[in-house]
Coordinates of C-alpha atoms in Angstrom, one line a residue:
M220 CA 0.0 -0.2 0.0
D221 CA 1.7 3.1 -1.2
V222 CA 1.2 5.8 1.5
T223 CA 2.2 9.4 1.1
F224 CA 2.8 12.6 4.0
N225 CA 2.9 16.3 3.4
F226 CA 3.8 18.3 5.7
D227 CA 1.4 20.9 6.2
W228 CA 3.7 24.0 6.8
A229 CA 0.6 26.3 7.2
A230 CA -0.5 24.1 9.8
A231 CA 3.0 23.9 11.8
L232 CA 2.8 27.6 11.9
A233 CA -0.8 28.1 13.1
S234 CA 0.7 26.1 15.8
I235 CA 2.4 28.6 17.0
P236 CA -0.1 30.8 19.4
H237 CA -1.7 28.1 20.6
L238 CA 2.0 26.2 21.8
L239 CA 3.2 29.8 23.4
P240 CA 1.6 29.9 26.4
G241 CA 3.4 26.8 27.4
V242 CA 7.0 28.2 27.0
P243 CA 6.2 30.3 30.2
W244 CA 5.1 27.2 32.0
T245 CA 8.2 25.2 30.9
L246 CA 11.0 28.0 32.1
L247 CA 8.7 28.5 35.7
I248 CA 8.9 24.6 36.3
S249 CA 12.7 24.3 35.1
F250 CA 14.4 27.2 36.7
G251 CA 12.3 27.4 39.4
G252 CA 13.4 23.8 40.3
L253 CA 16.9 24.6 38.9
A254 CA 17.0 27.2 41.9
I255 CA 16.2 25.4 44.5
G256 CA 18.3 22.3 43.1
F257 CA 21.5 24.2 43.4
I258 CA 20.7 25.1 47.0
I259 CA 20.0 21.2 47.4
G260 CA 23.2 20.5 45.2
I261 CA 25.4 23.0 47.7
I262 CA 24.0 21.4 50.7
F263 CA 24.4 17.6 49.7
G264 CA 27.5 18.7 47.5
L265 CA 29.3 19.9 50.7
M266 CA 28.3 16.9 52.9
R267 CA 29.4 14.2 50.3
I268 CA 32.9 15.4 51.0
S269 CA 32.5 16.0 54.4
P270 CA 34.8 13.8 56.6
L271 CA 32.2 12.6 58.9
R272 CA 30.4 9.9 58.2
W273 CA 26.9 10.4 59.8
M274 CA 26.9 13.5 56.7
R275 CA 28.5 11.7 54.3
W276 CA 26.4 8.7 53.8
P277 CA 22.7 10.2 53.6
A278 CA 24.0 12.5 50.7
I279 CA 25.2 9.4 49.1
V280 CA 21.9 7.9 49.4
Y281 CA 19.9 11.1 48.4
I282 CA 22.2 11.2 45.2
E283 CA 22.2 7.9 44.1
V284 CA 18.2 7.3 44.8
F285 CA 17.4 10.0 42.7
R286 CA 20.4 9.5 39.9
G287 CA 19.3 6.1 39.4
T288 CA 15.6 6.6 39.0
P289 CA 13.9 8.0 36.0
I290 CA 12.4 11.8 37.0
L291 CA 8.9 10.3 35.5
V292 CA 8.9 7.8 38.3
Q293 CA 9.8 10.4 40.5
V294 CA 6.8 13.4 39.3
L295 CA 4.1 10.5 39.7
F296 CA 5.4 9.5 43.1
I297 CA 5.2 13.7 44.0
F298 CA 2.1 13.8 42.2
Y299 CA 0.1 10.9 43.0
G300 CA 2.1 9.0 46.2
L301 CA 3.3 12.1 48.1
P302 CA -0.8 13.1 48.7
Q303 CA -1.5 9.7 50.0
L304 CA 1.2 10.3 53.0
L305 CA 0.6 13.9 53.1
G306 CA -3.0 13.4 53.4
G307 CA -3.6 16.4 50.7
P308 CA -3.5 17.1 46.9
I309 CA -0.3 18.7 45.3
N310 CA -1.4 20.5 42.3
A311 CA 0.8 19.7 38.9
L312 CA 2.7 23.3 39.2
T313 CA 4.1 21.8 42.5
A314 CA 5.0 18.5 41.7
G315 CA 6.6 19.5 38.5
I316 CA 9.3 22.3 40.3
A317 CA 9.8 19.5 43.4
A318 CA 10.8 16.9 40.8
I319 CA 13.1 19.2 39.2
A320 CA 14.6 19.9 41.9
V321 CA 15.0 16.7 43.4
N322 CA 15.9 15.2 40.3
S323 CA 19.1 18.4 39.3
G324 CA 20.0 19.1 43.3
A325 CA 21.3 15.4 42.9
Y326 CA 23.8 15.8 39.6
I327 CA 24.5 19.3 41.2
S328 CA 25.3 17.6 44.2
E329 CA 28.0 15.7 42.0
I330 CA 29.0 19.0 40.7
V331 CA 29.7 20.9 43.5
R332 CA 31.8 17.7 44.7
G333 CA 33.5 17.5 41.3
G334 CA 34.1 21.2 41.9
V335 CA 35.6 21.4 44.9
Q336 CA 37.9 18.5 44.9
S337 CA 39.3 19.6 41.6
I338 CA 40.9 23.0 43.6
E339 CA 44.4 21.8 44.7
R340 CA 45.2 20.7 47.8
G341 CA 48.3 23.5 47.7
Q342 CA 45.7 26.0 47.7
R343 CA 44.3 24.8 50.7
E344 CA 47.5 24.8 52.9
A345 CA 48.6 28.1 51.6
A346 CA 45.6 29.8 52.8
L347 CA 46.0 28.0 56.1
S348 CA 49.5 29.2 56.3
L349 CA 48.5 32.8 56.1
G350 CA 46.3 32.9 58.5
L351 CA 43.0 31.7 57.2
S352 CA 41.1 29.3 59.1
R353 CA 39.7 26.5 57.1
R354 CA 36.0 28.4 56.7
Q355 CA 37.7 31.5 55.6
S356 CA 40.0 29.4 53.2
F357 CA 37.0 28.0 51.6
R358 CA 34.6 30.9 51.4
Y359 CA 37.4 33.1 49.9
I360 CA 40.0 30.9 48.0
I361 CA 38.3 27.7 47.0
W362 CA 35.0 28.4 46.6
P363 CA 35.1 31.4 44.3
Q364 CA 37.2 28.6 41.7
A365 CA 35.1 25.8 42.3
L366 CA 32.3 28.2 41.5
R367 CA 34.0 28.8 38.1
R368 CA 34.6 25.7 37.2
M369 CA 31.0 24.7 38.0
V370 CA 29.6 26.7 35.4
P371 CA 29.9 24.7 31.9
P372 CA 28.6 21.2 33.9
L373 CA 25.6 23.4 35.9
G374 CA 24.5 24.8 32.0
N375 CA 24.5 21.5 30.9
Q376 CA 22.5 20.7 33.8
A377 CA 19.8 23.7 33.0
I378 CA 19.8 22.1 29.9
I379 CA 18.9 18.8 30.5
S380 CA 16.1 20.1 33.2
I381 CA 14.6 22.0 30.7
K382 CA 14.3 19.0 27.9
D383 CA 13.0 16.8 31.3
T384 CA 9.6 19.1 31.8
S385 CA 8.5 17.5 28.4
L386 CA 7.6 14.5 30.2
F387 CA 5.3 16.0 33.1
S388 CA 2.3 16.4 30.3
V389 CA 1.5 13.1 31.9
I390 CA 0.1 15.1 35.5
G391 CA -1.3 17.8 33.2
V392 CA 1.5 20.5 33.5
G393 CA 0.6 23.1 31.0
E394 CA 3.9 23.1 29.4
L395 CA 4.9 23.1 25.8
V396 CA 4.3 19.1 25.3
R397 CA 0.7 19.5 27.2
Q398 CA -0.2 22.3 24.8
G399 CA 0.6 21.0 22.0
Q400 CA -1.5 17.6 22.7
I401 CA -4.5 20.1 23.0
Y402 CA -4.1 21.5 20.3
I403 CA -3.6 18.0 18.3
A404 CA -6.8 16.9 19.9
T405 CA -8.6 19.8 17.7
T406 CA -6.8 19.6 14.5
F407 CA -4.7 16.1 14.4
T408 CA -1.7 17.5 12.9
A409 CA 0.0 15.6 14.9
M410 CA 3.7 15.7 13.0
E411 CA 3.3 19.6 12.5
V412 CA 2.5 20.5 16.2
Y413 CA 5.4 18.1 17.5
F414 CA 7.6 19.6 15.2
M415 CA 7.1 23.1 16.4
V416 CA 7.2 21.8 20.1
A417 CA 10.5 20.3 18.9
L418 CA 11.7 23.8 17.6
L419 CA 10.7 26.0 20.6
Y420 CA 12.7 23.3 23.0
L421 CA 15.9 23.8 20.8
A422 CA 15.1 27.6 21.0
I423 CA 14.9 27.8 24.3
T424 CA 18.1 25.2 25.0
W425 CA 19.7 27.1 22.1
T426 CA 19.6 30.4 23.2
L427 CA 20.8 29.6 26.9
S428 CA 23.6 27.7 25.4
L429 CA 24.9 30.9 23.7
L430 CA 24.7 32.8 26.9
L431 CA 26.5 30.2 28.8
T432 CA 29.5 30.4 25.4
Q433 CA 29.3 34.3 26.8
L434 CA 29.8 33.5 29.9
E435 CA 32.8 31.1 29.4
R436 CA 34.1 33.9 26.7
R437 CA 34.0 36.7 29.7
G438 CA 35.8 34.2 31.5
L439 CA 33.2 33.9 34.2
A440 CA 33.9 29.8 33.6
G441 CA 36.5 27.9 33.7
E442 CA 40.5 28.9 34.8

């Protein structure tokens, strides 16, 4: 059987106004979750390199659990499972932000750990020899350098988290994919609509990549 398909560019362009309302939701979920995830990542990343076992092991468990399970399972557990434990519903937006936060937090913890441990031991010793306390040497010598080295992997994690929001249509979050599904239900133009959804995601991540490149060129990242 000869099956032909013609891509309808007019239908693809017509879908854009219906997809654009999903962009703010995508950005809110991804960057809202990343902001919380960054705080979580700093806390657990520093716990991960602590010499104290009672601090190190909870960090290891958290990192391995959330890096070792799919984010789709995590958001489903937060949206459907936690309400049974808490005795009240969780709205889809909150569940999406929370899923990005705990998932990205696990990866950012490892980025923080790697960034801090990448600073040469000699710099710590030099800071202590100058009379700085361990806390001061970390705050003024180690952390600023580690943070610069963390910018590229943090940018990569941001891009991954933006793309992960596409999975949250399963809980009804009004991000790009969900808006596309709603529009497809009335127009039956799946190919064209999902093509435009992909382009919008590409535009967001490409813009972020350009901003990160500018940071590196200005010397705010790396050595």
